[in-house]
Amino acid sequence: MRVAPKDRVPLLLEWNAQPITLSAALLEALEEIGRTPPDRYGNGSDRREYPCSVVTKAGERIDLAMVWFTDVCPAEMSVTPRLATEIASIYPSPYALPLEVRVAASRAHEVRMGLAPTAVETPDGRPFILNWHPNFFVKAGYRAADVRLSPSVPAAANPEIIAEPANVVYFIADSVPR
């Protein structure tokens, strides 16, 4: 038994009313983008997540969107999701990190409480540290698609630590066969 926050009750009722599925074309778009795997500690193993851009049926374009396939009740989520039934189309996000980088970050070891670093760099050689496994890289003057893994970051470089942006919009759909 769980207590649902009062403001989530309409979402829960809508989520429970019917299966939340995506069309074959939307599923194909997500497969082309690629799934970010759960981290090595199992965080995210209750879902399949895809960073993308979404255009909703109402015409809203969201470039920091995440589609989650999950069976977890929306009342139990740490984010306030929207239903994937709102999605009209899916595109690669200009802010999504390359799949290779996302996969490597998902394998990062926690080196101290709250820090699981992955060294990356931009084409101009600027180093950054991804903390845990963010899906997006939002930094003025840089394209996320150009971010590459780096063998190491010199300690003197004092690289900026990048985490998942706070303004990601999450769309949930029912789990599909793996």
Coordinates of N, CA and C in Angstrom, one line a residue:
M1 N 0.8 -1.2 0.0 CA 0.0 0.0 0.0 C 0.9 1.2 0.0
R2 N 0.5 2.2 -0.8 CA 1.3 3.5 -0.9 C 0.3 4.6 -0.7
V3 N 0.8 5.7 -0.3 CA 0.0 7.0 -0.2 C 0.3 7.8 -1.5
A4 N -0.7 8.1 -2.2 CA -0.5 8.9 -3.5 C -0.7 10.4 -3.1
P5 N 0.2 11.2 -3.5 CA 0.0 12.6 -3.3 C -1.3 13.1 -4.0
K6 N -2.0 13.9 -3.4 CA -3.3 14.3 -3.9 C -3.2 14.9 -5.3
D7 N -2.2 15.6 -5.6 CA -2.0 16.2 -7.0 C -1.8 15.2 -8.0
R8 N -1.4 13.9 -7.7 CA -1.1 12.9 -8.7 C -2.3 12.0 -8.9
V9 N -3.4 12.2 -8.2 CA -4.5 11.3 -8.3 C -5.1 11.3 -9.8
P10 N -5.3 12.5 -10.4 CA -5.8 12.5 -11.8 C -4.8 11.7 -12.7
L11 N -3.5 11.9 -12.6 CA -2.5 11.1 -13.4 C -2.7 9.6 -13.1
L12 N -2.8 9.2 -11.9 CA -2.9 7.8 -11.6 C -4.2 7.2 -12.2
L13 N -5.3 7.9 -12.1 CA -6.5 7.4 -12.7 C -6.4 7.3 -14.2
E14 N -5.8 8.2 -14.9 CA -5.6 8.2 -16.3 C -4.6 7.0 -16.7
W15 N -3.5 6.9 -15.9 CA -2.5 5.8 -16.1 C -3.2 4.5 -16.0
N16 N -4.1 4.3 -15.0 CA -4.7 3.0 -14.8 C -5.9 2.7 -15.7
A17 N -6.4 3.7 -16.4 CA -7.6 3.5 -17.3 C -7.3 2.7 -18.5
Q18 N -6.1 2.7 -19.0 CA -5.9 2.0 -20.3 C -4.4 1.7 -20.4
P19 N -4.0 0.8 -21.2 CA -2.5 0.6 -21.5 C -1.9 1.8 -22.1
I20 N -0.7 2.2 -21.7 CA 0.0 3.3 -22.2 C 1.1 2.8 -23.1
T21 N 0.8 2.8 -24.4 CA 1.7 2.2 -25.4 C 2.1 3.3 -26.5
L22 N 3.1 2.9 -27.2 CA 3.5 3.8 -28.3 C 3.4 3.0 -29.6
S23 N 3.2 3.8 -30.7 CA 3.1 3.2 -32.0 C 4.4 2.6 -32.5
A24 N 4.4 1.8 -33.5 CA 5.6 1.1 -34.0 C 6.6 2.2 -34.5
A25 N 6.1 3.3 -35.1 CA 7.0 4.3 -35.6 C 7.7 5.0 -34.4
L26 N 7.0 5.3 -33.3 CA 7.6 5.9 -32.2 C 8.6 5.0 -31.5
L27 N 8.3 3.7 -31.4 CA 9.2 2.7 -30.9 C 10.5 2.6 -31.7
E28 N 10.3 2.7 -33.1 CA 11.5 2.6 -34.0 C 12.4 3.8 -33.8
A29 N 11.8 5.0 -33.6 CA 12.6 6.2 -33.3 C 13.4 6.1 -32.1
L30 N 12.8 5.5 -31.0 CA 13.5 5.3 -29.8 C 14.6 4.3 -29.9
E31 N 14.4 3.3 -30.7 CA 15.5 2.3 -30.9 C 16.6 2.9 -31.6
E32 N 16.4 3.8 -32.5 CA 17.5 4.4 -33.3 C 18.3 5.3 -32.3
I33 N 17.6 5.9 -31.3 CA 18.3 6.8 -30.4 C 19.2 5.9 -29.4
G34 N 18.6 4.8 -29.0 CA 19.3 3.9 -28.1 C 19.0 4.1 -26.6
R35 N 18.9 3.0 -26.0 CA 18.5 2.9 -24.6 C 19.7 3.2 -23.7
T36 N 19.5 4.0 -22.6 CA 20.5 4.2 -21.6 C 20.3 3.1 -20.6
P37 N 21.4 2.3 -20.4 CA 21.2 1.1 -19.5 C 21.2 1.6 -18.0
P38 N 20.7 0.8 -17.1 CA 20.8 1.1 -15.7 C 22.2 1.2 -15.2
D39 N 22.5 1.9 -14.1 CA 23.9 1.9 -13.7 C 24.3 0.6 -13.1
R40 N 25.6 0.5 -12.8 CA 26.2 -0.8 -12.3 C 25.6 -1.2 -11.0
Y41 N 24.9 -0.3 -10.3 CA 24.4 -0.6 -9.0 C 22.9 -1.0 -9.0
G42 N 22.3 -1.0 -10.3 CA 20.9 -1.3 -10.4 C 20.0 -0.2 -10.5
N43 N 20.5 1.0 -10.3 CA 19.6 2.2 -10.3 C 19.1 2.4 -11.8
G44 N 17.8 2.4 -11.9 CA 17.2 2.5 -13.2 C 16.8 1.1 -13.8
S45 N 17.0 0.0 -13.0 CA 16.7 -1.3 -13.5 C 15.2 -1.5 -13.6
D46 N 14.4 -0.6 -13.0 CA 12.9 -0.8 -13.0 C 12.3 -0.1 -14.3
R47 N 13.1 0.3 -15.2 CA 12.6 1.0 -16.4 C 13.6 0.9 -17.5
R48 N 13.1 1.2 -18.7 CA 14.0 1.4 -19.9 C 13.9 2.8 -20.3
E49 N 15.0 3.5 -20.4 CA 14.9 5.0 -20.6 C 15.6 5.4 -21.9
Y50 N 15.0 6.3 -22.5 CA 15.5 6.9 -23.8 C 15.4 8.4 -23.8
P51 N 16.6 9.1 -23.9 CA 16.6 10.5 -24.0 C 16.3 11.0 -25.4
C52 N 15.4 11.9 -25.5 CA 15.0 12.3 -26.9 C 14.3 13.7 -26.8
S53 N 13.9 14.2 -28.0 CA 13.0 15.3 -28.1 C 11.6 14.8 -28.5
V54 N 10.6 15.4 -27.9 CA 9.3 15.0 -28.1 C 8.5 16.2 -28.6
V55 N 7.6 15.9 -29.5 CA 6.5 16.9 -29.9 C 5.2 16.2 -29.4
T56 N 4.5 17.0 -28.6 CA 3.3 16.4 -28.1 C 2.1 16.6 -29.1
K57 N 1.0 15.9 -28.8 CA -0.2 16.1 -29.7 C -0.7 17.5 -29.6
A58 N -0.4 18.2 -28.6 CA -0.8 19.6 -28.4 C 0.2 20.6 -29.1
G59 N 1.3 20.1 -29.7 CA 2.2 20.9 -30.5 C 3.4 21.4 -29.7
E60 N 3.5 21.0 -28.4 CA 4.6 21.4 -27.6 C 5.9 20.6 -27.9
R61 N 7.0 21.3 -28.2 CA 8.3 20.7 -28.4 C 9.1 20.7 -27.2
I62 N 9.6 19.5 -26.8 CA 10.4 19.4 -25.6 C 11.7 18.7 -26.0
D63 N 12.8 19.4 -25.9 CA 14.1 18.9 -26.3 C 14.8 18.2 -25.2
L64 N 14.4 18.3 -23.9 CA 14.9 17.6 -22.8 C 13.8 16.6 -22.3
A65 N 13.6 15.6 -23.1 CA 12.5 14.6 -22.8 C 13.1 13.3 -22.6
M66 N 12.5 12.5 -21.7 CA 12.9 11.2 -21.4 C 11.7 10.3 -21.5
V67 N 11.8 9.2 -22.3 CA 10.7 8.2 -22.3 C 11.1 7.1 -21.5
W68 N 10.3 6.7 -20.5 CA 10.5 5.6 -19.6 C 9.4 4.5 -19.9
F69 N 9.9 3.3 -20.1 CA 9.0 2.2 -20.2 C 9.1 1.5 -18.8
T70 N 8.0 1.4 -18.1 CA 8.1 0.9 -16.7 C 6.7 0.4 -16.3
D71 N 6.7 -0.4 -15.3 CA 5.5 -0.9 -14.6 C 5.3 -0.2 -13.3
V72 N 6.2 0.7 -12.9 CA 6.2 1.3 -11.6 C 5.0 2.4 -11.6
C73 N 4.2 2.3 -10.6 CA 3.1 3.3 -10.4 C 3.6 4.7 -10.4
P74 N 3.0 5.6 -11.1 CA 3.5 7.0 -11.1 C 3.5 7.7 -9.7
A75 N 2.7 7.1 -8.7 CA 2.7 7.7 -7.4 C 4.0 7.4 -6.7
E76 N 4.8 6.4 -7.1 CA 6.0 6.0 -6.5 C 7.3 6.6 -7.1
M77 N 7.1 7.4 -8.1 CA 8.2 8.0 -8.9 C 8.8 9.2 -8.2
S78 N 10.1 9.4 -8.3 CA 10.7 10.6 -7.7 C 10.5 11.8 -8.6
V79 N 10.1 11.6 -9.8 CA 9.8 12.7 -10.7 C 8.3 12.7 -11.0
T80 N 7.8 13.8 -11.4 CA 6.4 13.9 -11.8 C 6.3 13.7 -13.3
P81 N 5.8 12.5 -13.7 CA 5.8 12.2 -15.1 C 4.6 12.6 -15.8
R82 N 4.6 12.6 -17.1 CA 3.5 12.8 -18.0 C 3.3 11.4 -18.7
L83 N 2.1 11.2 -19.2 CA 1.9 9.9 -19.9 C 2.3 10.0 -21.4
A84 N 2.9 8.9 -21.8 CA 3.4 8.8 -23.2 C 2.3 8.9 -24.2
T85 N 1.0 8.8 -23.8 CA -0.1 9.0 -24.8 C -0.1 10.4 -25.3
E86 N 0.6 11.4 -24.7 CA 0.7 12.8 -25.2 C 1.6 12.9 -26.4
I87 N 2.4 11.9 -26.6 CA 3.5 12.0 -27.6 C 3.0 11.9 -29.0
A88 N 3.3 12.8 -29.9 CA 2.9 12.7 -31.3 C 4.1 12.3 -32.1
S89 N 5.3 12.8 -31.8 CA 6.5 12.4 -32.5 C 7.7 12.4 -31.6
I90 N 8.7 11.7 -32.0 CA 10.0 11.6 -31.2 C 11.2 11.8 -32.2
Y91 N 12.1 12.6 -31.7 CA 13.3 12.9 -32.5 C 14.5 12.8 -31.6
P92 N 15.7 12.7 -32.2 CA 16.9 12.8 -31.4 C 17.0 14.2 -30.7
S93 N 17.4 14.2 -29.5 CA 17.5 15.5 -28.8 C 18.9 16.1 -29.1
P94 N 18.9 17.4 -29.3 CA 20.2 18.1 -29.5 C 21.1 18.1 -28.3
Y95 N 20.5 17.7 -27.1 CA 21.2 17.7 -25.9 C 21.5 16.3 -25.4
A96 N 21.1 15.3 -26.1 CA 21.4 13.9 -25.6 C 22.8 13.5 -25.9
L97 N 23.5 13.0 -24.9 CA 24.8 12.5 -25.1 C 24.8 11.3 -26.0
P98 N 25.9 11.1 -26.8 CA 26.0 9.9 -27.6 C 25.8 8.6 -26.8
L99 N 25.3 7.6 -27.4 CA 25.0 6.3 -26.8 C 26.3 5.8 -26.1
E100 N 27.4 5.8 -26.8 CA 28.6 5.3 -26.3 C 29.0 5.9 -24.9
V101 N 28.8 7.2 -24.8 CA 29.1 8.0 -23.6 C 28.1 7.6 -22.5
R102 N 26.8 7.5 -22.9 CA 25.8 7.1 -21.9 C 26.0 5.7 -21.3
V103 N 26.4 4.8 -22.2 CA 26.7 3.4 -21.7 C 27.9 3.4 -20.8
A104 N 29.0 4.1 -21.2 CA 30.2 4.2 -20.3 C 29.9 4.8 -19.0
A105 N 29.1 5.9 -19.0 CA 28.7 6.5 -17.7 C 27.9 5.6 -16.8
S106 N 27.1 4.7 -17.4 CA 26.3 3.8 -16.6 C 27.1 2.8 -15.9
R107 N 28.4 2.6 -16.4 CA 29.3 1.6 -15.8 C 30.2 2.2 -14.8
A108 N 30.1 3.5 -14.6 CA 31.1 4.2 -13.7 C 31.0 3.6 -12.2
H109 N 32.1 3.5 -11.6 CA 32.1 3.1 -10.2 C 32.0 4.4 -9.3
E110 N 31.2 4.2 -8.2 CA 31.1 5.2 -7.2 C 32.5 5.3 -6.5
V111 N 33.1 6.5 -6.5 CA 34.4 6.6 -5.9 C 34.3 7.2 -4.5
R112 N 33.3 7.9 -4.3 CA 33.0 8.4 -3.0 C 31.5 8.7 -2.9
M113 N 30.9 8.9 -1.8 CA 29.5 9.1 -1.6 C 28.9 10.1 -2.6
G114 N 28.1 9.7 -3.5 CA 27.5 10.6 -4.5 C 28.3 11.0 -5.7
L115 N 29.4 10.3 -5.9 CA 30.2 10.7 -7.1 C 30.6 9.4 -7.8
A116 N 30.1 9.2 -9.0 CA 30.5 8.1 -9.9 C 30.9 8.8 -11.2
P117 N 32.2 9.1 -11.3 CA 32.6 10.0 -12.4 C 33.0 9.2 -13.7
T118 N 32.7 9.9 -14.8 CA 33.1 9.5 -16.1 C 33.8 10.7 -16.8
A119 N 35.0 10.6 -17.2 CA 35.7 11.6 -17.8 C 35.3 11.8 -19.3
V120 N 35.0 13.0 -19.7 CA 34.7 13.3 -21.1 C 35.3 14.6 -21.5
E121 N 35.3 14.8 -22.8 CA 35.9 16.1 -23.3 C 35.2 16.5 -24.5
T122 N 35.3 17.8 -24.8 CA 34.7 18.4 -26.0 C 35.7 18.5 -27.0
P123 N 35.3 18.8 -28.3 CA 36.3 18.9 -29.4 C 37.5 19.8 -29.1
D124 N 37.2 20.9 -28.3 CA 38.3 21.8 -28.0 C 39.2 21.4 -26.9
G125 N 39.0 20.2 -26.4 CA 39.8 19.6 -25.4 C 39.4 19.9 -23.9
R126 N 38.3 20.7 -23.8 CA 37.8 21.0 -22.4 C 37.3 19.8 -21.7
P127 N 37.8 19.5 -20.5 CA 37.4 18.3 -19.8 C 36.2 18.6 -19.0
F128 N 35.3 17.6 -18.8 CA 34.2 17.6 -17.9 C 34.1 16.2 -17.2
I129 N 33.4 16.2 -16.1 CA 33.2 14.9 -15.4 C 31.6 14.7 -15.4
L130 N 31.2 13.6 -16.0 CA 29.8 13.3 -15.8 C 29.6 12.6 -14.5
N131 N 28.6 13.0 -13.7 CA 28.4 12.3 -12.4 C 27.2 11.4 -12.6
W132 N 27.4 10.1 -12.2 CA 26.5 9.0 -12.4 C 26.3 8.8 -13.8
H133 N 25.1 8.8 -14.3 CA 24.9 8.6 -15.7 C 23.9 9.5 -16.3
P134 N 24.2 10.8 -16.5 CA 23.3 11.7 -17.1 C 23.1 11.3 -18.6
N135 N 21.9 11.7 -19.1 CA 21.6 11.4 -20.5 C 21.8 12.7 -21.3
F136 N 21.9 13.8 -20.7 CA 21.9 15.1 -21.4 C 23.1 15.9 -21.0
F137 N 23.6 16.7 -22.0 CA 24.7 17.7 -21.7 C 24.2 19.0 -22.3
V138 N 24.0 19.9 -21.4 CA 23.5 21.3 -21.8 C 24.5 22.3 -21.3
K139 N 25.3 22.7 -22.3 CA 26.4 23.7 -22.0 C 26.5 24.6 -23.2
A140 N 26.4 25.9 -22.9 CA 26.5 26.9 -24.0 C 27.8 26.8 -24.7
G141 N 27.7 26.8 -26.1 CA 28.9 26.7 -26.9 C 29.3 25.3 -27.2
Y142 N 28.6 24.3 -26.7 CA 28.9 22.9 -27.0 C 27.7 22.1 -27.5
R143 N 28.0 21.2 -28.4 CA 27.0 20.2 -28.8 C 27.1 18.9 -28.1
A144 N 26.1 18.4 -27.5 CA 26.2 17.2 -26.8 C 26.7 16.0 -27.7
A145 N 26.3 16.0 -28.9 CA 26.7 15.0 -29.9 C 28.3 15.0 -30.1
D146 N 29.0 16.1 -29.7 CA 30.4 16.1 -29.9 C 31.2 15.7 -28.6
V147 N 30.5 15.4 -27.5 CA 31.1 15.0 -26.3 C 31.7 13.6 -26.5
R148 N 32.9 13.4 -26.1 CA 33.6 12.1 -26.3 C 34.2 11.7 -24.9
L149 N 34.3 10.3 -24.8 CA 35.0 9.8 -23.6 C 36.5 10.2 -23.6
S150 N 37.0 10.4 -22.5 CA 38.4 10.9 -22.3 C 39.1 9.8 -21.4
P151 N 40.4 9.5 -21.8 CA 41.0 8.5 -21.0 C 41.2 8.9 -19.5
S152 N 41.4 10.2 -19.3 CA 41.6 10.7 -17.9 C 41.4 12.2 -18.0
V153 N 41.3 12.8 -16.8 CA 41.2 14.3 -16.7 C 42.3 14.7 -15.7
P154 N 43.2 15.5 -16.1 CA 44.3 16.0 -15.2 C 43.6 16.6 -14.0
A155 N 44.1 16.3 -12.8 CA 43.6 16.9 -11.5 C 43.7 18.4 -11.6
A156 N 44.7 19.0 -12.2 CA 44.9 20.4 -12.2 C 43.8 21.1 -13.1
A157 N 43.2 20.3 -14.0 CA 42.2 20.9 -14.9 C 40.9 21.3 -14.1
N158 N 40.6 20.8 -13.0 CA 39.5 21.1 -12.2 C 38.2 21.1 -13.0
P159 N 37.9 20.0 -13.6 CA 36.7 20.0 -14.6 C 35.4 20.2 -13.9
E160 N 34.5 20.8 -14.6 CA 33.1 21.0 -14.2 C 32.4 19.6 -14.1
I161 N 31.6 19.4 -13.1 CA 30.9 18.2 -12.9 C 29.5 18.4 -13.5
I162 N 29.1 17.5 -14.4 CA 27.8 17.6 -15.1 C 26.9 16.5 -14.6
A163 N 25.7 16.9 -14.1 CA 24.7 15.9 -13.7 C 23.5 16.1 -14.6
E164 N 22.5 15.2 -14.4 CA 21.2 15.3 -15.2 C 20.6 16.7 -14.9
P165 N 20.2 17.4 -16.0 CA 19.5 18.7 -15.8 C 18.2 18.5 -15.0
A166 N 17.8 19.5 -14.3 CA 16.6 19.4 -13.4 C 15.3 19.6 -14.3
N167 N 15.4 20.1 -15.5 CA 14.2 20.4 -16.2 C 13.9 19.3 -17.3
V168 N 14.3 18.1 -17.1 CA 13.9 17.0 -18.0 C 12.5 16.7 -17.8
V169 N 11.7 16.5 -18.9 CA 10.3 16.1 -18.8 C 10.2 14.6 -19.1
Y170 N 9.6 13.9 -18.2 CA 9.6 12.4 -18.2 C 8.2 12.0 -18.7
F171 N 8.2 11.1 -19.7 CA 7.0 10.5 -20.3 C 7.0 9.0 -20.0
I172 N 6.0 8.5 -19.4 CA 5.9 7.1 -19.0 C 5.0 6.3 -19.9
A173 N 5.5 5.1 -20.3 CA 4.7 4.1 -21.0 C 4.8 2.8 -20.3
D174 N 3.9 1.9 -20.6 CA 3.9 0.5 -20.1 C 5.1 -0.2 -20.6
S175 N 5.7 -1.1 -19.9 CA 6.8 -1.9 -20.3 C 6.4 -2.7 -21.6
V176 N 7.4 -2.8 -22.4 CA 7.2 -3.6 -23.6 C 8.2 -4.8 -23.5
P177 N 8.0 -5.9 -24.2 CA 8.9 -7.0 -24.2 C 10.4 -6.6 -24.5
R178 N 11.3 -7.1 -23.8 CA 12.7 -6.7 -24.0 C 13.3 -7.4 -25.1

